[in-house]
mmCIF file of C-alpha atoms in Angstrom:
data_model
loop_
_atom_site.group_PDB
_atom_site.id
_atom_site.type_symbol
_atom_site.label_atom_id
_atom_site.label_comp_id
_atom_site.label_asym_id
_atom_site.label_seq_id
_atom_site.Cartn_x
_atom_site.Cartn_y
_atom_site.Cartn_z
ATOM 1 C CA UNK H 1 93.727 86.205 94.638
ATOM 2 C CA UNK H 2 95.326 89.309 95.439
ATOM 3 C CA UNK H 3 98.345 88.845 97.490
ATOM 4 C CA UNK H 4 99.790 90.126 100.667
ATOM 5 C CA UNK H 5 98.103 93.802 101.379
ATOM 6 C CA UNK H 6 100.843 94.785 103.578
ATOM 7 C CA UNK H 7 103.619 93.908 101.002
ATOM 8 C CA UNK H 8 101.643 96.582 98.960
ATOM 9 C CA UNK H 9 101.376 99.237 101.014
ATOM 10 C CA UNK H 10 105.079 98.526 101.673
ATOM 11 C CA UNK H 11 105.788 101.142 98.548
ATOM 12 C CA UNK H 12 104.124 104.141 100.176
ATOM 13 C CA UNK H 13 105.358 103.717 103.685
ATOM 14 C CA UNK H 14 108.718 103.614 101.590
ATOM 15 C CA UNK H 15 108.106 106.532 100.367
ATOM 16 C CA UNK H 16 107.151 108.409 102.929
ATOM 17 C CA UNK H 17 110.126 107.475 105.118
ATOM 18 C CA UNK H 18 112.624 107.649 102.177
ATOM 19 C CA UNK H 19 111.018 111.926 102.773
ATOM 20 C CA UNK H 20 113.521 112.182 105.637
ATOM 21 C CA UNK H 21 116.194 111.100 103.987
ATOM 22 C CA UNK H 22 116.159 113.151 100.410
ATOM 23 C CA UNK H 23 113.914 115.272 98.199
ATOM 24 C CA UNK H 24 112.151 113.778 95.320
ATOM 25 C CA UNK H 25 110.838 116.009 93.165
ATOM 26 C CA UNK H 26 108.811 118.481 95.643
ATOM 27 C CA UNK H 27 109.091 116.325 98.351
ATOM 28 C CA UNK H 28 105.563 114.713 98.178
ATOM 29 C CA UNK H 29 106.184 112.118 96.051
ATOM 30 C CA UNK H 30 106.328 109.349 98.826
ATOM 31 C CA UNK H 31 103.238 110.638 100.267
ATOM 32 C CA UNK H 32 101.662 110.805 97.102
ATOM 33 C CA UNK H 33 102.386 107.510 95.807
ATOM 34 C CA UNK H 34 100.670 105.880 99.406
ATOM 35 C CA UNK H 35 97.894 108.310 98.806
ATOM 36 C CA UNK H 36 97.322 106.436 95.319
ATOM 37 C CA UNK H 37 97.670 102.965 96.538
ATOM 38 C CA UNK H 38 95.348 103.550 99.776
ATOM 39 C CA UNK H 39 92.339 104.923 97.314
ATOM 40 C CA UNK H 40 93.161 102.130 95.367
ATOM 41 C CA UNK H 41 92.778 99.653 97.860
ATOM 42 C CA UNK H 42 90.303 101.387 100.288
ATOM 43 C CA UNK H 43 88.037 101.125 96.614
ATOM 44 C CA UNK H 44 88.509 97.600 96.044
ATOM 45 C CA UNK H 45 87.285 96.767 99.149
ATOM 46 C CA UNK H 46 84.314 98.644 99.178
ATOM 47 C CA UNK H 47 83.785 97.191 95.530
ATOM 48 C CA UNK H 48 84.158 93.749 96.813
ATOM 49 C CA UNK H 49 81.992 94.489 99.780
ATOM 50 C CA UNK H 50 79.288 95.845 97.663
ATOM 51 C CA UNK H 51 79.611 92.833 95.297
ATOM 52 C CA UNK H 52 79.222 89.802 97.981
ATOM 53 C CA UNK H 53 77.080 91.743 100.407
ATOM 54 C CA UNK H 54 74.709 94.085 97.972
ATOM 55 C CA UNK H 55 75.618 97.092 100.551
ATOM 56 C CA UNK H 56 78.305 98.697 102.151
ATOM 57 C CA UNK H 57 78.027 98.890 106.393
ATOM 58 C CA UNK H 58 79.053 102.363 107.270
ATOM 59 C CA UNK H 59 79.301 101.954 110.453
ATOM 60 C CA UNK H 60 81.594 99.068 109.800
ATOM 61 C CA UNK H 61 84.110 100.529 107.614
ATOM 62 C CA UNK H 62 84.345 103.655 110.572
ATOM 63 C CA UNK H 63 84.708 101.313 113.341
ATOM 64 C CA UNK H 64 87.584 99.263 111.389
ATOM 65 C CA UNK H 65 88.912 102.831 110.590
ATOM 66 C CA UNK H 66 88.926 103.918 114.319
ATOM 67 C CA UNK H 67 90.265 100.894 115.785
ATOM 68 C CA UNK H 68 93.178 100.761 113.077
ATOM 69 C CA UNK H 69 94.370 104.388 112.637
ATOM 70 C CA UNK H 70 93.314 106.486 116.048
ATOM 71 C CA UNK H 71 94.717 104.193 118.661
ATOM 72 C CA UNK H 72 98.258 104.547 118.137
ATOM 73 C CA UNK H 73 97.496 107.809 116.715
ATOM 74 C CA UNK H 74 96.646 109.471 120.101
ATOM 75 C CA UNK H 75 99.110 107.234 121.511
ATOM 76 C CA UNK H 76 101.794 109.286 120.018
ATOM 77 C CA UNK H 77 100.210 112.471 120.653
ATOM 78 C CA UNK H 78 100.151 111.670 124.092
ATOM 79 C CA UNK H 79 104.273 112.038 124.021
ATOM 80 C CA UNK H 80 104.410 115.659 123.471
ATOM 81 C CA UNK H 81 102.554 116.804 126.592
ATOM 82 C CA UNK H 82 104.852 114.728 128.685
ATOM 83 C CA UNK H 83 108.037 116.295 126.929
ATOM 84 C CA UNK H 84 106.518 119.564 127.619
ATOM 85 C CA UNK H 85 106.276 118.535 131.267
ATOM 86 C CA UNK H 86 109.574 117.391 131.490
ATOM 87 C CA UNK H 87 110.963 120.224 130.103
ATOM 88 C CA UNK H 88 112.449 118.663 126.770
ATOM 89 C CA UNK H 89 109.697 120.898 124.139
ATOM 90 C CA UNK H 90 107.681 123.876 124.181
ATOM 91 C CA UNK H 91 104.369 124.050 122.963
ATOM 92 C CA UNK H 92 102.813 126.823 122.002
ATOM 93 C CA UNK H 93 99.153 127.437 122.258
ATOM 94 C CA UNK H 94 97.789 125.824 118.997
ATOM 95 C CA UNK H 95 100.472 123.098 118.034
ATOM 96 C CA UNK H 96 99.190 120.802 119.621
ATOM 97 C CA UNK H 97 95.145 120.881 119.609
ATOM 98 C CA UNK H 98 95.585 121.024 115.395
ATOM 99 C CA UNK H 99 96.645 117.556 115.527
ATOM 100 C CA UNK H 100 94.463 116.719 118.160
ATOM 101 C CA UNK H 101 91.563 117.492 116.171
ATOM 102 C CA UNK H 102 92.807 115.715 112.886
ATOM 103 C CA UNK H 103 93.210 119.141 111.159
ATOM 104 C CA UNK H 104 96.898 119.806 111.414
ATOM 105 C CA UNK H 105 96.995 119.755 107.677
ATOM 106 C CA UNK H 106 95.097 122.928 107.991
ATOM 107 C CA UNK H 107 97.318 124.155 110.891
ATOM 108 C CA UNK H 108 99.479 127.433 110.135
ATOM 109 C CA UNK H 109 103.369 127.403 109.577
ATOM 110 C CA UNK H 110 103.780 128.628 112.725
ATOM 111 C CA UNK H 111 101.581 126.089 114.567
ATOM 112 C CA UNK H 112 103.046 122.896 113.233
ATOM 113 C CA UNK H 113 105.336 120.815 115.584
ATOM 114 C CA UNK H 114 108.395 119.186 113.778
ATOM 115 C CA UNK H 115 107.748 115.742 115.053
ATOM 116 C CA UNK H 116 104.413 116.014 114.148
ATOM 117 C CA UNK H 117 104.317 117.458 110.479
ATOM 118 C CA UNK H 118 104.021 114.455 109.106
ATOM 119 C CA UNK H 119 100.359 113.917 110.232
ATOM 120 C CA UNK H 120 99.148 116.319 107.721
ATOM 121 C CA UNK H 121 98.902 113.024 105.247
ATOM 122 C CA UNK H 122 96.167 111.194 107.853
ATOM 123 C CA UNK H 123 94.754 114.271 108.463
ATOM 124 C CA UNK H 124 93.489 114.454 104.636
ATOM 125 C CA UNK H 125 93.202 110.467 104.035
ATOM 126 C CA UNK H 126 91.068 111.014 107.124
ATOM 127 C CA UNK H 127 88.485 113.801 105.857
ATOM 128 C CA UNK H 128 88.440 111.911 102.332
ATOM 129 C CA UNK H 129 87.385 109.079 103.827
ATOM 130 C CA UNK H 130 84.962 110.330 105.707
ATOM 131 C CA UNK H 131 82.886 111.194 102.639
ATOM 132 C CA UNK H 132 84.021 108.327 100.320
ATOM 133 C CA UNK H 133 82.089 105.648 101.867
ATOM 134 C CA UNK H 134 78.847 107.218 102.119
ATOM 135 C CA UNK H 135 79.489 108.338 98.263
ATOM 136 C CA UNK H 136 79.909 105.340 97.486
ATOM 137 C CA UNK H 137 77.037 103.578 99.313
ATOM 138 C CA UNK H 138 74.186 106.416 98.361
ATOM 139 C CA UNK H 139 75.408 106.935 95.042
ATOM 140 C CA UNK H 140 76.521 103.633 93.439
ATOM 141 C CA UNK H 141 77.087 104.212 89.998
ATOM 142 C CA UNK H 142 77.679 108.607 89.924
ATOM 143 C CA UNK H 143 80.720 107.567 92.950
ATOM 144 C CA UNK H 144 83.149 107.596 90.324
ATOM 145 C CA UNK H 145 81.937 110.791 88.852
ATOM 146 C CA UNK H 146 82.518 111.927 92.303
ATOM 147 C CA UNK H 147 86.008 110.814 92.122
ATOM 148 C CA UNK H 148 86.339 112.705 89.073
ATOM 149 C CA UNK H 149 85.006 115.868 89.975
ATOM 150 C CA UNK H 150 87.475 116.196 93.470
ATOM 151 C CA UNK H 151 90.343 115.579 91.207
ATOM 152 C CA UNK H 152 88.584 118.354 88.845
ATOM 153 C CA UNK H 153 88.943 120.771 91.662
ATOM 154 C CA UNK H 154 91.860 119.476 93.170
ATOM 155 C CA UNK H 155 93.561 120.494 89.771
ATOM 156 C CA UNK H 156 91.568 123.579 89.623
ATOM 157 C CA UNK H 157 93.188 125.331 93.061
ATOM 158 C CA UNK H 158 96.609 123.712 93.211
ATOM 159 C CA UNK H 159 100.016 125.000 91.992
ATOM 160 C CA UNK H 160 99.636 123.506 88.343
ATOM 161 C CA UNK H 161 96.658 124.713 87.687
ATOM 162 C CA UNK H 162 95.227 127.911 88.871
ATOM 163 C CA UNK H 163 97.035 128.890 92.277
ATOM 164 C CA UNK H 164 93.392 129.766 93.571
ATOM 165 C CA UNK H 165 94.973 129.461 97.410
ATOM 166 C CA UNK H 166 98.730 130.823 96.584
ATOM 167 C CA UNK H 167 96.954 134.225 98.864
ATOM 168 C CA UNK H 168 97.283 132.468 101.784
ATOM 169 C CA UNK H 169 101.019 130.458 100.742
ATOM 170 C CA UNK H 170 102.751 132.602 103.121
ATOM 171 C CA UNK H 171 100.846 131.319 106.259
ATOM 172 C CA UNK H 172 99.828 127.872 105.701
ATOM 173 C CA UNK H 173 101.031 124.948 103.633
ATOM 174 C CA UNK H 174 98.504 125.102 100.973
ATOM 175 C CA UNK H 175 99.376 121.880 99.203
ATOM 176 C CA UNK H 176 98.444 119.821 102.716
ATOM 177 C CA UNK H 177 94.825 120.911 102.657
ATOM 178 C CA UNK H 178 92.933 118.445 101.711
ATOM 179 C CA UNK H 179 91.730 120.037 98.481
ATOM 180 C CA UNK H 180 94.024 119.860 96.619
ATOM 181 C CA UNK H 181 95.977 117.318 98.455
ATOM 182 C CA UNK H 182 92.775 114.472 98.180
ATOM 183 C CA UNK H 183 93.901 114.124 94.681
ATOM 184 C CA UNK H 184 96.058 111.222 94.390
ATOM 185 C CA UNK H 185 93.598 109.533 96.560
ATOM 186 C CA UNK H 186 91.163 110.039 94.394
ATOM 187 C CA UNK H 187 93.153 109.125 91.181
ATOM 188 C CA UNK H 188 93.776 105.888 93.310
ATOM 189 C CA UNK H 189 89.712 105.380 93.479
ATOM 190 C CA UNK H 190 89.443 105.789 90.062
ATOM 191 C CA UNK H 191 92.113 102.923 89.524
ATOM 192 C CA UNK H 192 90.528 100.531 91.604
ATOM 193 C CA UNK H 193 87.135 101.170 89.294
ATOM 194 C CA UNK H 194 89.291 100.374 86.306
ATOM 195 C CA UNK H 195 90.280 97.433 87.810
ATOM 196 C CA UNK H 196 86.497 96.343 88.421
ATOM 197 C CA UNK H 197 86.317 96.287 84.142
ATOM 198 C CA UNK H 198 87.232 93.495 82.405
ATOM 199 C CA UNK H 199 87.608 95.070 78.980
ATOM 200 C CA UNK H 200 89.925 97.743 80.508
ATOM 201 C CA UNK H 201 91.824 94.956 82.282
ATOM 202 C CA UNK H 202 92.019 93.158 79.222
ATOM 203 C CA UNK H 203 93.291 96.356 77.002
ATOM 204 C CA UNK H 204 95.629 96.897 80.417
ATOM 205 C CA UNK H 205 97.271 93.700 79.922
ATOM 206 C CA UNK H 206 98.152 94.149 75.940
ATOM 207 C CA UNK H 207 99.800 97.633 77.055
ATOM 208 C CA UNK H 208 100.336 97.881 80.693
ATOM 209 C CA UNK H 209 104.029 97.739 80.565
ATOM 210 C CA UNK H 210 104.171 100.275 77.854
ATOM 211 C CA UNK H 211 101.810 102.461 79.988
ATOM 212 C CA UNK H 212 104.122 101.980 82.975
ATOM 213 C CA UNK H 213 107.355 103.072 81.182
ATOM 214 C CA UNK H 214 106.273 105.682 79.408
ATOM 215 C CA UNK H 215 104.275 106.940 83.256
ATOM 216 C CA UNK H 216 107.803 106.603 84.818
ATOM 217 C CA UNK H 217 109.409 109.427 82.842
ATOM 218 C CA UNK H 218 107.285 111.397 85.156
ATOM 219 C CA UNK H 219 109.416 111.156 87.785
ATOM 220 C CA UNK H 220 112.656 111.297 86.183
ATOM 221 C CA UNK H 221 111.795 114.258 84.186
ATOM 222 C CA UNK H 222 112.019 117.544 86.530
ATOM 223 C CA UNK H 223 109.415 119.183 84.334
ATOM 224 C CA UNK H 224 107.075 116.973 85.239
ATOM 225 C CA UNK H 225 104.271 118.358 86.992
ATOM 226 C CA UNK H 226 102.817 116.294 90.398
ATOM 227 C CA UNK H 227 99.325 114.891 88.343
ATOM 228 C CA UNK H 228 102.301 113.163 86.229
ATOM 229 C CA UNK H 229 102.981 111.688 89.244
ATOM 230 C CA UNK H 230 99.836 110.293 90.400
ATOM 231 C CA UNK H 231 99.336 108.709 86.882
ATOM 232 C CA UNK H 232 102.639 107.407 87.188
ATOM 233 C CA UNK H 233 101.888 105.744 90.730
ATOM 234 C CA UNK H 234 98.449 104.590 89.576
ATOM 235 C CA UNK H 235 100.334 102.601 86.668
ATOM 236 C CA UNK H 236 103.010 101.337 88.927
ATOM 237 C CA UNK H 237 99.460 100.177 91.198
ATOM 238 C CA UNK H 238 97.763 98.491 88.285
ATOM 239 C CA UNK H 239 100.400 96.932 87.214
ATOM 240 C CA UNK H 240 101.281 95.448 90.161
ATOM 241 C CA UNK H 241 97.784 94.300 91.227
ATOM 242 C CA UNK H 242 97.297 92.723 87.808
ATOM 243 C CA UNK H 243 100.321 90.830 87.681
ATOM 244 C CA UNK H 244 100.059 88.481 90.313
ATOM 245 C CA UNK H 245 102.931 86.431 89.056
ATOM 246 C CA UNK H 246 105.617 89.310 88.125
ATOM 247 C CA UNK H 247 109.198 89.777 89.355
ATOM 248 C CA UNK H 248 108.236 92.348 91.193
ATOM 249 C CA UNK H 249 105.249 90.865 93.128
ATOM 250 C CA UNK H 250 107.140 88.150 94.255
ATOM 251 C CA UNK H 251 110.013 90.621 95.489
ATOM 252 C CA UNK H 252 107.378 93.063 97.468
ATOM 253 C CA UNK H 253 105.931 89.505 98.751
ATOM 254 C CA UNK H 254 109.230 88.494 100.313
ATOM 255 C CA UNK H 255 108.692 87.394 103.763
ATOM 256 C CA UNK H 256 110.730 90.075 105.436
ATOM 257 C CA UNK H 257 109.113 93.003 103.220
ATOM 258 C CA UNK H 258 106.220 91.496 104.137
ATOM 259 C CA UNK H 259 106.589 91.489 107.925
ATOM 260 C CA UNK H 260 107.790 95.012 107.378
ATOM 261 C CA UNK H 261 104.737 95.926 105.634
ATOM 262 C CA UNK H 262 102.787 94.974 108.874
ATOM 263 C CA UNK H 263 104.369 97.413 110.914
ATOM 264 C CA UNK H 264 104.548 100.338 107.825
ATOM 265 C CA UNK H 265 101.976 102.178 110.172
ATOM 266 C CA UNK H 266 104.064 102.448 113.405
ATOM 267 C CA UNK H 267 107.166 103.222 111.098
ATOM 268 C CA UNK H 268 104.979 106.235 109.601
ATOM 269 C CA UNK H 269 103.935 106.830 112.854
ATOM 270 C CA UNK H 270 107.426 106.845 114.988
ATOM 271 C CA UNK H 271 109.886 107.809 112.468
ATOM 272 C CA UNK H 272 108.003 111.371 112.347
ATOM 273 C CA UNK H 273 107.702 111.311 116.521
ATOM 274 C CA UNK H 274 111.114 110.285 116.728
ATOM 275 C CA UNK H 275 113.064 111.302 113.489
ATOM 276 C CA UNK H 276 111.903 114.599 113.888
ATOM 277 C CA UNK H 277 110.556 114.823 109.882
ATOM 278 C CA UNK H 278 114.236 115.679 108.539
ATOM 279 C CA UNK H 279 116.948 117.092 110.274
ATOM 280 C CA UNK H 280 115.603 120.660 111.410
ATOM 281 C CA UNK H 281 115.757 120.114 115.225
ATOM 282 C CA UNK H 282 113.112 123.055 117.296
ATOM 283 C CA UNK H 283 114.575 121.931 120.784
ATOM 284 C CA UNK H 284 118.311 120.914 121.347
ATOM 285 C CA UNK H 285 117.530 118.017 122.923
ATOM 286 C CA UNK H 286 114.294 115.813 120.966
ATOM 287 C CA UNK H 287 114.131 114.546 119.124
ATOM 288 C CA UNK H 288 117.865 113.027 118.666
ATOM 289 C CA UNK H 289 119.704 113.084 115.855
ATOM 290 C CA UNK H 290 118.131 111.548 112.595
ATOM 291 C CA UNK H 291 119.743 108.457 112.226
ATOM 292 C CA UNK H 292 119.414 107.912 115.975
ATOM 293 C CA UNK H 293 115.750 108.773 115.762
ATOM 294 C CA UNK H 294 114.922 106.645 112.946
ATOM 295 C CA UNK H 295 116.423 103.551 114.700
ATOM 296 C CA UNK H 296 114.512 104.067 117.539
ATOM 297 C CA UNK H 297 111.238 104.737 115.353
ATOM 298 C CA UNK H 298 112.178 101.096 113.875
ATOM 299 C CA UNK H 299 112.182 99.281 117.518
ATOM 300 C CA UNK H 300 108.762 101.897 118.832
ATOM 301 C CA UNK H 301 107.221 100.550 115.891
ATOM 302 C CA UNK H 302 108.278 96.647 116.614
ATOM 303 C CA UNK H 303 106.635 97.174 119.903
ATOM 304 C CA UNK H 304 103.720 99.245 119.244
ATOM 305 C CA UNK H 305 102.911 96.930 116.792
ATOM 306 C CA UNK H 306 102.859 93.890 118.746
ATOM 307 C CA UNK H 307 102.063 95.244 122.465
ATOM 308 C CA UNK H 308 99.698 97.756 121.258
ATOM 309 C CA UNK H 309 98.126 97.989 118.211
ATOM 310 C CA UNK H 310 97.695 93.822 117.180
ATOM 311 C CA UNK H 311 96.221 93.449 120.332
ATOM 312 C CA UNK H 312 93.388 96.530 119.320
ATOM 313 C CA UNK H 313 93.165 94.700 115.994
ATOM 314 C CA UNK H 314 91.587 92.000 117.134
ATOM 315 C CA UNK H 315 88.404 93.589 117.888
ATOM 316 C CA UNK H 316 87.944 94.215 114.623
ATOM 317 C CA UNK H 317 86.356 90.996 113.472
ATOM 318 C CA UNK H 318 83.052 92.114 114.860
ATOM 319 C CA UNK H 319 82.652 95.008 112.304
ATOM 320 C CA UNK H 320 83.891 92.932 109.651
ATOM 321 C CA UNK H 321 81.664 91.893 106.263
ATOM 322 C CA UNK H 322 83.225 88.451 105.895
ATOM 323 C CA UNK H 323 84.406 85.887 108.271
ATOM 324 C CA UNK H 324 87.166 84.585 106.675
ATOM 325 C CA UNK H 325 90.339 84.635 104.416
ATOM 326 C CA UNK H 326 87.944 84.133 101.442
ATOM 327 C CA UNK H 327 86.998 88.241 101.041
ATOM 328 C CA UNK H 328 89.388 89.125 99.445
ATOM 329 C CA UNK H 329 89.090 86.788 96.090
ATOM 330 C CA UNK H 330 86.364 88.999 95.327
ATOM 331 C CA UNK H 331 88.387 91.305 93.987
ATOM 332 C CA UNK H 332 90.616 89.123 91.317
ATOM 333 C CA UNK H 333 90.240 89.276 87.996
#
């Protein structure tokens, strides 16, 4: 059975933090390798949905959405407003309502808010997966061509390919929109589909670590270009999922990486409210200093997640397709 979720996702909310803190390749690396792993896992679920159930309940899979990401997602948004009033920040007209409306990924250079750059990521796993599920549902068996074809035009319009948006570079951040940036997410759908065959698992186990390596060099390699990335995170996912009894699986299902995976959305959350996204500060006064910030994103996200968000949680049950710690065997091997 597959094993902790949480421990997973523990490797892109790594990433993504580990953003503040240096550069890796063009600093999207973090966010892409979560970007990979959510597709992935987002996909297995609706593959082991479709599998006990025959269906997939839309309406289900947006309420579970709702209830887990917007909640603490206004929550924060709520902060800047009240640092306006107390005279800590200054907004300008359109900072704010871009992230209010879930398209700050969209938002110009000049209307993004430090503290709340980071939401460009939700802001495209959001519009992706508004469209995935009902792909998935209405088209069954062409979904994956779907897949295919965003990652077709993802490639098409980005920097490695043929720059169709580098016009508008100078006023927006290009790469955040969500074509091109739906990519690895998409890559990560495609993964979970390979996952679903078991002649491709078989071949994956014969090779897998070979694959793996060779994916790796990716990263180290500065000439790498970002798709070498996404394959590289998709191999790193595969791997992982597939070998339930690895070193590493045991390591990311350590206890405390574990409990730290439970709160990876608060950290994401808080450490951009309260870190500030790097150490550019807007306003001489919030957020604090880095380091500072980031320790207080750690205890915000200890008691968001237990005062606030686990309490929210619970209501999700009632939209749920199983009753039961038995769903998720569906989706072993």
């Amino acid at each position: 059975m597959v094993g902790n979720i949480f421990a997973r996702r523990i490797l892109g909310a790594s990433g993504r933090r580990s953003n503040n803190l240096r550069q890796s390749n063009d600093g999207r690396a973090g966010s892409n390798f979560f970007f990979v792993l959510s597709g992935f896992l987002i996909t297995l679920l609706l593959l082991a949905e479709m599998r006990s159930t025959g269906t997939v309940s839309l309406s289900g899979f947006y309420m579970r959405r709702i209830l887990r990401i917007f909640p603490l997602y206004f929550l924060s948004l709520l902060i800047a407003p009240i640092l306006q009033y107390i005279g800590l920040i200054r907004l300008s007209g359109c900072n704010y309502w871009y992230a209010f409306t879930y398209i700050i990924n969209f938002a110009p250079k000049e209307c993004v808010l430090t503290s709340y750059s980071h939401f460009w990521s939700l802001a495209v796993e959001e519009h992706f997966y508004l469209i995935w599920p009902l792909v998935f549902l209405l088209f069954r068996r062409w979904a994956l061509a779907f897949t295919v074809l965003v990652i077709l035009m993802c490639w098409i319009v980005s920097e490695d390919g043929y720059s169709l948006f580098a016009a508008f570079s100078d006023k927006y951040y290009v790469n955040r929109w969500t074509i091109p940036a739906a990519a690895p997410i998409a890559i990560g759908c495609v993964g979970a589909y390979f996952c679903n065959n078991k002649y491709l698992v078989r071949t994956f186990d014969k090779v897998g670590g070979i694959i793996v390596c060779v994916s790796l060099f990716t990263i180290v390699y500065p000439w790498a270009n970002i798709f070498g990335i996404y394959l590289a995170a998709l191999g790193v996912t595969i791997f992982i999922f597939l070998k339930q009894r690895s070193a590493v699986t045991r390591v990311l299902e350590w206890r405390p990486l574990a409990w730290i995976g439970t709160i990876s959305y608060g950290l994401y959350v808080w450490q951009g409210v309260l870190g500030g996204n790097g150490t550019y500060r807007e306003f001489p006064v919030f957020p604090p200093p880095l380091y500072e910030g980031l320790a207080w994103a750690f205890v915000a996200s200890i008691a968001s997640y237990y005062l606030f968000e686990k309490p929210i949680m619970r209501l999700k049950h009632r939209f749920s397709w199983h009753r039961g710690p038995q769903a998720m065997s569906v989706v072993t091997r």
